[in-house]
């Protein structure tokens, strides 16, 4: 189990103090034991030397008188003393005179050596104590026997077995003293450190949980100045940390808010770049493509592998391969303006694959360090076509207006410069009138289309009217071309009610009838029939129920129409697909007058009245135009 830091510190203090105390006691005990051992050893030496000296003094006269029995008796009494192991008296040549030692059972015995045995004597006739290395438990003391001259030596063998016992007793005493000292010091140290350690433990716990303190203050304990200063410092740190954490949290919230905004902006930019019909390509500082959106791939027909990572030169080569034959491609460098210039000329190219598309490319230099250049690609096919159509329309309108104007100018010049008979003059004025009427028709169509686009039906007057009666009124106002028969109208007993502007519907019918006669110059009948179908089938996947000459539908109609059919030129499939486009004319010869706006006006009028028109045609066989309108249930009369 991991102990708290305060207890570990407490233990460390106890261990350090105990270790120092043990070292001190060990040093002191060792020195004391060594001193006592030396004292005991010196005492043994003194005792052995004293016994040897006593024996030498006592036996000097006895040796001279050769009273060896008394010497032996004296030796026996000395050997009886504690720790004396043996006494030997020898003459000056080392021959044994008396040798007494302790027996193994503790009694004394006299040892008789060989007559010719000699001891090795000290070199000088002086007292000498020797510790025998071969017998570490013995101390040998020599003392000369002097009687004017050296007459012999006394050898006392003293036991040293008491020295280890003294050493052991000293160590045991030191161990007991050390244990007592450690116990007392440990208790005193624990008593002295209890309050500081408690205060330190409290400060440690507070410091450990300082991150969750939230500015709280700990009570400053009574204790050492260091602990008080530590507590005050922790309280101040708690205040500052809480303040910093609040600041950090506010900044983190702000960063999260900015990240959310950036993520939202990135999502919006991703959606814009992904869903934008315009192509976008960015280049890194080294001139390689770093990003290209899907629209650029669709516009140019290139693959991701051909664009991403490529250089401007490689992208030029890939685009050049996609450009239509015969179309010049100056390269992307031409789409970038001069350095520091805000005006870029751009490059317009026509791409043949995957389909013919006119693309305008403009490059801009970027001031950012990660993007050096941005390339924008815009599909201007519709604008290009519109410009082409407008140019054609202007040319055609100028041609159409110039023709009557030339006639008016010429006939007016004739009237001014020549004298004419009244009949001739009337004929010329009639020609001027008809040419002026044709110019008015052309201008009226232009004005009608402009008015329809600008007002978007706000000037329409809607009423619930009978479709059949409105068609009859339109036929009554329609002027059939000279030499042509009036339209054949199918009979109908129905009175289909439609909510329309009567005048606008009549205008649409008039335009369709005019085209039916105009585009059947070889003659042939123009017929009007009635049609109905369910609204749930607006695309006409099912064949519409057509009513000819009074035949009624077997289904309840929800959408009704007027079918105008001619037996004229008809339309090719590509011409049929473009019916309703402004300024489009099926006749390219210019023999049939018109501006190409009639069908466009019909489409706009029908859509503004909630309907639509359909065209079916076969080239060289004729055309059928159906004007569809929602069916109304209320009955009303078409105004006269």
XYZ file of C-alpha atoms in Angstrom:
640
model
C 0.000 0.000 0.000
C 1.378 3.357 -0.982
C 1.716 5.621 2.013
C 0.932 9.333 1.884
C 3.881 11.622 1.267
C 3.670 13.067 4.815
C 4.039 9.601 6.387
C 6.886 8.717 4.085
C 8.639 11.930 5.087
C 7.963 11.121 8.742
C 9.453 7.693 8.255
C 12.390 9.157 6.417
C 13.045 11.569 9.279
C 12.783 8.717 11.815
C 15.056 6.528 9.716
C 17.601 9.294 9.210
C 17.665 10.212 12.913
C 17.708 6.543 13.934
C 20.500 5.835 11.473
C 22.550 8.759 12.729
C 21.890 7.675 16.298
C 22.860 4.087 15.482
C 26.028 5.261 13.812
C 26.874 7.410 16.826
C 26.084 4.607 19.270
C 27.993 2.120 17.114
C 31.000 4.390 16.981
C 30.766 5.097 20.698
C 30.146 1.436 21.582
C 32.926 0.259 19.320
C 35.326 2.716 20.831
C 34.197 1.828 24.354
C 34.474 -1.904 23.669
C 37.891 -1.402 22.134
C 38.999 0.749 25.083
C 37.699 -1.772 27.636
C 39.320 -4.602 25.689
C 42.617 -2.721 25.703
C 42.242 -1.983 29.420
C 41.490 -5.641 30.179
C 44.426 -6.710 28.073
C 46.734 -4.288 29.842
C 45.390 -5.529 33.179
C 46.154 -9.102 32.156
C 49.632 -8.051 31.105
C 50.192 -6.250 34.404
C 48.845 -9.246 36.362
C 51.015 -11.730 34.474
C 54.081 -9.481 34.782
C 53.424 -8.999 38.498
C 53.111 -12.759 39.076
C 56.297 -13.365 37.076
C 58.141 -10.655 39.002
C 56.839 -11.979 42.321
C 57.917 -15.496 41.430
C 61.318 -14.253 40.254
C 61.964 -12.298 43.457
C 60.755 -15.138 45.624
C 62.785 -17.827 43.910
C 66.138 -16.074 43.462
C 67.590 -17.233 46.838
C 65.901 -20.610 46.536
C 67.584 -21.198 43.197
C 70.919 -20.241 44.644
C 70.415 -22.592 47.573
C 68.995 -25.192 45.249
C 65.820 -25.421 47.344
C 63.769 -26.526 44.333
C 61.021 -28.092 46.435
C 60.206 -24.727 47.898
C 60.273 -23.194 44.412
C 57.824 -25.858 43.281
C 55.630 -25.274 46.338
C 55.584 -21.547 45.614
C 54.714 -22.239 41.956
C 51.852 -24.496 42.996
C 50.319 -21.696 45.101
C 50.644 -19.187 42.249
C 49.117 -21.551 39.658
C 46.118 -21.884 41.887
C 45.298 -18.232 41.113
C 42.501 -17.576 38.480
C 43.475 -17.514 34.813
C 47.056 -18.655 35.571
C 47.667 -21.617 33.298
C 51.290 -22.505 34.052
C 54.547 -21.378 35.735
C 57.962 -22.452 34.665
C 61.283 -21.646 36.318
C 64.438 -22.268 34.281
C 68.111 -21.586 34.850
C 70.144 -19.113 32.900
C 70.739 -21.701 30.161
C 67.030 -22.518 29.742
C 66.980 -25.867 31.605
C 63.742 -26.407 33.501
C 64.007 -26.157 37.261
C 60.284 -26.206 37.991
C 57.198 -26.513 35.762
C 53.711 -26.451 37.249
C 50.418 -26.117 35.237
C 46.685 -26.592 35.594
C 45.387 -29.984 34.712
C 42.344 -30.400 32.480
C 40.149 -31.160 35.480
C 41.193 -27.989 37.246
C 43.851 -29.447 39.572
C 47.544 -28.624 39.533
C 50.229 -30.921 38.345
C 53.978 -30.850 38.097
C 55.405 -31.412 34.645
C 58.765 -33.058 34.321
C 60.529 -32.259 31.103
C 63.436 -34.027 29.467
C 66.722 -33.367 31.241
C 68.377 -31.926 28.178
C 65.369 -29.840 27.110
C 65.975 -26.129 26.809
C 63.602 -23.209 26.399
C 64.215 -20.335 24.041
C 64.911 -17.431 26.313
C 64.434 -13.687 25.709
C 67.412 -11.895 24.225
C 67.748 -9.406 27.049
C 67.366 -9.901 30.789
C 64.328 -7.679 30.980
C 60.651 -8.332 31.791
C 58.698 -9.253 28.695
C 55.008 -9.969 27.886
C 54.313 -11.904 24.716
C 51.046 -12.926 23.072
C 51.627 -16.226 21.417
C 50.284 -16.218 17.840
C 49.978 -19.994 17.915
C 47.961 -19.775 21.122
C 45.763 -16.637 20.901
C 44.094 -17.500 24.209
C 47.397 -17.216 26.133
C 49.644 -14.451 27.383
C 53.279 -15.367 28.244
C 55.127 -13.125 30.754
C 58.920 -13.438 31.247
C 60.879 -12.059 34.141
C 64.584 -12.559 34.841
C 65.765 -14.025 38.183
C 68.589 -11.846 39.342
C 71.001 -12.513 42.217
C 73.663 -10.081 41.321
C 73.790 -11.863 38.013
C 71.213 -13.648 35.906
C 70.551 -16.993 37.511
C 67.330 -17.924 35.711
C 64.006 -16.985 34.176
C 60.404 -17.197 35.328
C 57.733 -17.853 32.675
C 54.073 -17.248 33.573
C 51.441 -18.449 31.079
C 48.246 -16.456 31.682
C 44.853 -17.198 30.042
C 43.196 -14.464 27.828
C 39.764 -16.137 27.573
C 38.287 -13.366 29.728
C 38.929 -10.810 26.948
C 36.191 -12.161 24.505
C 33.740 -12.369 27.367
C 34.440 -8.765 28.232
C 34.010 -7.839 24.518
C 30.667 -9.658 24.320
C 29.358 -8.112 27.516
C 30.384 -4.706 26.256
C 28.584 -5.227 22.933
C 25.459 -6.494 24.657
C 25.500 -3.464 26.884
C 25.940 -1.221 23.853
C 23.053 -2.967 22.007
C 20.754 -2.515 24.975
C 21.802 1.092 25.279
C 21.244 1.621 21.536
C 17.760 0.062 21.699
C 16.830 2.226 24.627
C 18.265 5.307 22.945
C 16.394 4.579 19.692
C 13.135 4.012 21.489
C 13.447 7.166 23.525
C 14.622 9.264 20.556
C 11.930 7.809 18.281
C 9.227 8.603 20.808
C 10.563 12.106 21.358
C 10.954 12.706 17.607
C 7.429 11.446 16.879
C 6.082 13.672 19.654
C 7.954 16.696 18.361
C 7.070 16.098 14.686
C 3.421 15.129 15.202
C 1.912 18.587 14.795
C 4.249 19.739 12.008
C 3.655 16.489 10.150
C -0.110 16.809 10.571
C 0.042 20.375 9.238
C 2.297 19.248 6.397
C -0.057 16.351 5.599
C -3.008 18.738 5.503
C -1.076 21.094 3.219
C -0.067 18.145 1.022
C -3.655 16.965 0.640
C -4.711 20.504 -0.231
C -1.843 20.802 -2.728
C -2.719 17.445 -4.328
C -6.339 18.559 -4.847
C -5.367 22.133 -5.743
C -6.737 21.684 -9.262
C -10.215 21.000 -7.826
C -10.019 23.597 -5.065
C -11.856 26.197 -7.205
C -10.384 29.031 -5.177
C -11.142 27.559 -1.729
C -8.763 28.423 1.162
C -7.294 26.033 3.674
C -7.050 27.022 7.361
C -3.555 28.191 8.231
C -2.313 25.807 11.000
C -0.314 26.742 14.067
C 3.145 25.404 13.705
C 6.579 26.134 12.330
C 6.971 29.262 10.245
C 7.768 27.176 7.176
C 4.447 25.302 7.399
C 2.566 28.573 7.910
C 4.309 30.123 4.915
C 3.575 27.006 2.865
C -0.134 27.149 3.762
C -0.357 30.840 2.893
C 1.464 30.203 -0.397
C -0.959 27.371 -1.225
C -3.941 29.624 -0.509
C -2.547 32.301 -2.789
C -1.803 29.667 -5.440
C -5.392 28.436 -5.124
C -6.712 31.947 -5.811
C -4.430 32.513 -8.791
C -5.014 29.023 -10.169
C -8.780 29.466 -9.922
C -8.533 32.807 -11.692
C -6.311 31.329 -14.402
C -8.613 28.339 -14.805
C -11.566 30.689 -15.285
C -9.582 32.613 -17.894
C -8.518 29.384 -19.574
C -12.075 28.055 -19.553
C -13.312 31.300 -21.089
C -10.619 31.053 -23.758
C -11.399 27.373 -24.317
C -15.086 28.210 -24.742
C -14.086 30.967 -27.142
C -11.846 28.547 -29.044
C -14.675 26.001 -29.181
C -16.991 28.700 -30.457
C -14.446 29.700 -33.082
C -13.935 26.039 -33.985
C -17.692 25.617 -34.367
C -17.813 28.730 -36.530
C -14.858 27.508 -38.587
C -16.432 24.074 -38.918
C -19.697 25.675 -40.002
C -17.830 27.880 -42.457
C -15.851 24.890 -43.730
C -19.065 22.923 -44.191
C -20.603 25.852 -46.024
C -17.488 26.236 -48.192
C -17.415 22.495 -48.847
C -21.081 22.614 -49.821
C -20.459 25.667 -52.000
C -17.409 24.134 -53.685
C -19.156 20.771 -54.089
C -22.516 22.067 -55.310
C -21.253 25.084 -57.213
C -21.672 24.733 -60.983
C -18.485 26.767 -61.411
C -15.101 25.053 -61.414
C -12.471 25.999 -58.854
C -8.774 25.021 -58.853
C -6.067 26.136 -56.411
C -2.282 25.897 -56.831
C 0.314 25.571 -54.074
C 3.440 27.807 -53.929
C 5.324 25.280 -56.096
C 2.722 25.600 -58.881
C 1.030 22.213 -58.393
C -2.735 21.726 -58.266
C -3.711 21.366 -54.631
C -7.513 21.323 -54.915
C -10.074 20.978 -57.709
C -13.812 20.659 -57.145
C -16.107 18.226 -58.905
C -17.616 20.942 -61.114
C -14.229 21.537 -62.778
C -14.005 17.841 -63.646
C -17.513 17.883 -65.105
C -16.882 21.043 -67.134
C -13.568 19.928 -68.601
C -14.185 16.162 -68.787
C -10.883 15.479 -66.960
C -10.257 12.867 -64.279
C -8.991 13.552 -60.761
C -5.699 11.823 -61.543
C -5.131 14.181 -64.484
C -5.681 17.322 -62.393
C -4.655 16.853 -58.754
C -0.919 17.261 -58.250
C -0.272 18.374 -61.830
C 1.640 21.501 -62.783
C 0.207 24.352 -64.829
C 2.003 23.017 -67.922
C 0.606 19.507 -67.394
C -2.878 20.925 -66.877
C -2.465 22.951 -70.082
C -1.690 19.744 -71.981
C -4.704 17.947 -70.491
C -7.023 20.847 -71.356
C -5.586 21.172 -74.853
C -6.543 17.541 -75.487
C -10.157 18.355 -74.533
C -10.474 21.492 -76.682
C -12.519 21.273 -79.864
C -10.570 20.880 -83.072
C -9.665 24.176 -84.618
C -10.330 26.125 -81.417
C -7.279 28.082 -80.210
C -6.072 27.489 -76.657
C -3.552 30.116 -75.438
C -2.886 28.311 -72.149
C -3.745 29.108 -68.546
C -0.938 31.655 -68.305
C -3.047 33.944 -70.497
C -5.830 33.874 -67.888
C -3.580 35.440 -65.269
C -3.106 39.193 -65.275
C 0.087 41.118 -64.693
C 1.537 41.058 -61.148
C -0.288 43.578 -58.986
C -3.053 44.028 -61.571
C -6.675 43.485 -60.634
C -7.826 43.182 -64.243
C -7.617 39.729 -65.841
C -8.530 39.108 -69.442
C -9.350 35.473 -68.927
C -9.456 32.670 -71.475
C -12.540 31.318 -73.271
C -12.244 27.781 -74.628
C -14.660 25.334 -76.213
C -14.394 21.813 -74.805
C -15.590 18.988 -77.028
C -15.654 16.291 -74.351
C -17.761 15.106 -72.627
C -20.015 17.504 -74.514
C -19.505 20.749 -76.337
C -19.150 23.360 -73.616
C -17.878 26.905 -73.712
C -15.798 27.658 -70.600
C -14.458 30.984 -69.389
C -11.323 30.660 -67.234
C -9.955 33.447 -65.070
C -6.961 33.201 -62.709
C -6.147 35.313 -59.673
C -2.942 35.476 -57.668
C -3.403 34.682 -53.982
C -1.618 36.554 -51.168
C -1.867 33.560 -48.798
C 1.305 31.520 -48.132
C -0.334 28.164 -48.962
C -2.149 29.140 -52.175
C -0.293 30.879 -54.996
C -3.029 31.020 -57.612
C -6.756 30.352 -57.957
C -8.372 29.354 -61.266
C -12.114 29.912 -61.834
C -13.910 28.041 -64.624
C -17.437 29.127 -65.545
C -19.788 27.467 -68.025
C -20.747 30.284 -70.427
C -22.300 27.993 -73.008
C -25.782 29.457 -72.485
C -24.421 32.995 -72.578
C -22.407 32.150 -75.660
C -25.464 30.666 -77.305
C -27.544 33.632 -76.193
C -24.988 35.991 -77.668
C -25.079 33.985 -80.864
C -28.883 33.994 -80.838
C -28.987 37.693 -80.090
C -26.540 38.384 -82.881
C -28.679 36.287 -85.183
C -31.804 37.978 -83.921
C -30.369 41.422 -84.480
C -29.285 40.400 -87.945
C -32.688 38.835 -88.616
C -34.633 41.737 -87.081
C -32.572 44.205 -89.084
C -33.258 42.147 -92.171
C -36.975 41.861 -91.393
C -37.276 45.562 -90.596
C -35.073 46.635 -93.487
C -37.220 44.826 -96.030
C -40.433 46.769 -95.295
C -38.444 49.919 -94.639
C -36.794 49.592 -98.040
C -40.202 49.176 -99.636
C -41.643 52.108 -97.704
C -38.617 54.249 -98.562
C -38.705 53.294 -102.222
C -42.427 53.778 -102.706
C -42.294 57.067 -100.796
C -39.492 58.209 -103.076
C -41.628 57.301 -106.088
C -44.557 59.259 -104.716
C -42.337 62.294 -104.198
C -40.407 62.163 -107.484
C -42.981 61.011 -109.998
C -46.417 61.913 -111.134
C -48.802 58.979 -110.892
C -52.315 58.242 -111.821
C -54.771 58.004 -108.933
C -54.992 54.210 -109.357
C -51.229 53.798 -109.381
C -50.859 56.166 -106.452
C -53.478 54.167 -104.485
C -51.645 50.910 -105.223
C -48.339 52.380 -103.994
C -49.968 53.703 -100.817
C -51.476 50.275 -100.199
C -48.030 48.691 -100.440
C -46.653 51.272 -98.019
C -49.525 50.524 -95.641
C -48.937 46.745 -95.734
C -45.199 47.112 -95.176
C -45.849 49.478 -92.294
C -48.278 46.933 -90.829
C -45.610 44.231 -91.038
C -43.140 46.461 -89.182
C -45.753 47.156 -86.538
C -46.335 43.408 -86.093
C -42.629 42.788 -85.594
C -42.340 45.628 -83.078
C -45.510 44.497 -81.293
C -44.108 40.998 -80.792
C -40.932 42.436 -79.300
C -42.937 44.725 -77.051
C -45.305 41.897 -76.039
C -42.439 39.635 -75.010
C -40.738 42.450 -73.081
C -44.024 43.307 -71.345
C -44.688 39.663 -70.423
C -41.198 39.273 -68.940
C -41.393 42.471 -66.931
C -44.935 42.125 -65.522
C -45.099 38.325 -65.155
C -48.889 38.213 -65.382
C -49.602 41.096 -63.016
C -51.662 42.809 -65.731
C -53.681 39.666 -66.533
C -57.426 39.738 -65.885
C -58.434 36.177 -65.010
C -61.992 34.906 -65.485
C -63.675 31.527 -65.558
C -64.629 31.140 -69.245
C -65.764 28.536 -71.708
C -62.804 27.260 -73.672
C -64.920 26.532 -76.763
C -66.389 30.018 -76.819
C -62.974 31.624 -76.368
C -61.675 29.594 -79.321
C -64.699 30.646 -81.406
C -64.029 34.312 -80.537
C -60.376 33.938 -81.477
C -61.320 32.367 -84.829
C -63.727 35.202 -85.504
C -60.950 37.761 -84.965
C -58.315 35.773 -86.874
C -57.719 36.841 -90.467
C -57.149 33.836 -92.658
C -54.409 34.418 -95.271
C -55.619 35.179 -98.729
C -56.326 32.055 -100.752
C -56.488 29.756 -97.706
C -59.472 28.049 -96.105
C -60.609 28.759 -92.554
C -59.655 26.215 -89.886
C -61.791 23.102 -89.527
C -63.152 23.027 -85.975
C -64.281 19.779 -84.416
C -67.745 19.818 -82.915
C -68.100 19.567 -79.145
C -71.107 19.566 -76.849
C -68.867 20.260 -73.845
C -68.514 23.650 -72.229
C -65.112 23.269 -70.574
C -64.493 26.009 -68.086
C -60.994 27.424 -67.764
C -59.684 30.309 -65.702
C -57.737 32.515 -68.112
C -57.249 35.996 -69.438
C -59.454 35.973 -72.548
C -57.306 38.431 -74.487
C -54.041 36.601 -73.705
C -55.551 33.237 -74.621
C -56.808 34.652 -77.906
C -53.334 36.079 -78.562
C -51.767 32.636 -77.984
C -54.331 30.974 -80.253
C -53.724 33.633 -82.906
C -49.944 33.053 -82.819
C -50.357 29.274 -83.154
C -52.888 29.648 -86.005
C -50.625 32.163 -87.743
C -47.678 29.728 -87.575
C -49.914 26.878 -88.806
C -50.710 28.813 -91.974
C -47.275 30.390 -92.287
C -45.390 27.072 -92.146
C -47.731 25.317 -94.576
C -47.076 27.482 -97.617
C -48.098 24.677 -99.984
C -51.602 24.759 -98.585
C -53.478 22.018 -96.826
C -56.155 22.174 -94.161
C -55.654 23.564 -90.663
C -57.828 21.804 -88.074
C -58.793 22.436 -84.464
C -59.710 19.558 -82.145
C -60.319 19.144 -78.430
C -58.333 17.032 -75.967
C -58.581 16.102 -72.290
C -56.579 14.024 -69.847
C -56.130 13.435 -66.148
C -54.028 15.890 -64.216
C -52.314 12.937 -62.474
C -50.712 12.190 -65.827
C -49.185 15.559 -66.687
C -46.305 14.097 -68.689
C -48.689 12.352 -71.065
C -47.225 8.874 -70.603
C -50.721 7.640 -71.338
C -52.167 8.701 -74.662
C -54.356 11.782 -74.131
C -58.040 11.328 -74.752
C -58.752 13.380 -77.879
C -62.310 14.252 -78.805
C -62.917 14.727 -82.508
C -66.226 15.901 -83.824
C -68.277 15.363 -80.671
C -66.811 12.071 -79.424
C -66.654 12.271 -75.612
C -64.002 10.932 -73.212
C -64.850 7.971 -70.982
C -62.712 9.423 -68.149
C -63.427 12.474 -66.055
C -61.084 15.175 -67.478
C -59.016 17.392 -65.244
C -56.936 19.078 -67.924
C -58.271 20.242 -71.296
C -56.576 21.439 -74.434
C -56.983 22.878 -77.899
C -55.190 20.879 -80.615
C -54.199 22.899 -83.741
C -52.888 20.755 -86.586
C -51.484 21.706 -89.999
C -50.253 19.719 -92.999
C -47.179 21.881 -93.595
C -43.403 21.648 -93.504
C -43.113 19.884 -90.192
C -40.069 19.914 -87.939
C -36.932 17.875 -87.686
C -36.205 16.241 -84.298
C -33.503 18.769 -83.417
C -35.798 21.641 -84.430
C -38.671 20.148 -82.438
C -36.422 20.013 -79.335
C -35.820 23.762 -79.613
C -39.443 24.830 -80.014
C -40.190 27.630 -77.582
C -36.655 29.049 -77.565
C -36.556 32.751 -78.165
C -35.436 33.899 -81.582
C -35.457 30.321 -82.879
C -36.882 29.847 -86.365
C -37.265 26.554 -88.142
C -37.046 28.264 -91.510
C -33.469 29.250 -92.331
C -34.200 30.459 -95.852
C -35.731 33.757 -94.780
C -38.664 33.290 -97.156
C -41.141 33.051 -94.287
C -41.477 36.339 -92.413
C -41.237 36.369 -88.625
C -38.988 37.037 -85.656
C -38.932 33.635 -83.951
C -40.739 35.108 -80.930
C -44.276 33.871 -81.570
C -43.877 30.453 -79.957
C -41.925 31.984 -77.061
C -44.829 34.365 -76.446
C -47.260 31.412 -76.516
C -45.139 29.491 -73.973
C -44.881 32.481 -71.619
C -48.634 33.205 -71.843
C -49.639 29.584 -71.205
C -47.329 29.217 -68.196
C -48.584 32.470 -66.663
C -52.174 31.185 -67.013
C -51.241 27.891 -65.289
C -51.059 25.840 -68.444
C -48.495 24.674 -70.966
C -48.173 23.639 -74.583
C -47.000 20.547 -76.396
C -45.733 20.178 -79.958
C -45.805 16.985 -82.050
C -44.392 17.062 -85.555
C -43.008 14.989 -88.405
C -40.746 16.550 -90.944
C -42.577 17.091 -94.266
C -45.930 15.887 -92.849
C -47.090 18.649 -90.527
C -47.228 19.855 -86.935
C -49.730 19.558 -84.079
C -49.686 22.100 -81.221
C -51.792 21.487 -78.076
C -52.545 24.293 -75.604
C -53.308 22.711 -72.194
C -55.243 24.493 -69.410
C -56.534 23.368 -65.987
C -60.239 22.521 -66.008
C -62.604 24.737 -63.960
C -66.033 23.588 -62.776
C -67.851 26.936 -62.708
C -69.658 27.931 -65.904
C -69.345 31.327 -67.529
C -69.552 32.964 -70.884
C -66.673 34.251 -72.918
C -67.045 37.980 -73.313
C -67.855 39.271 -76.752
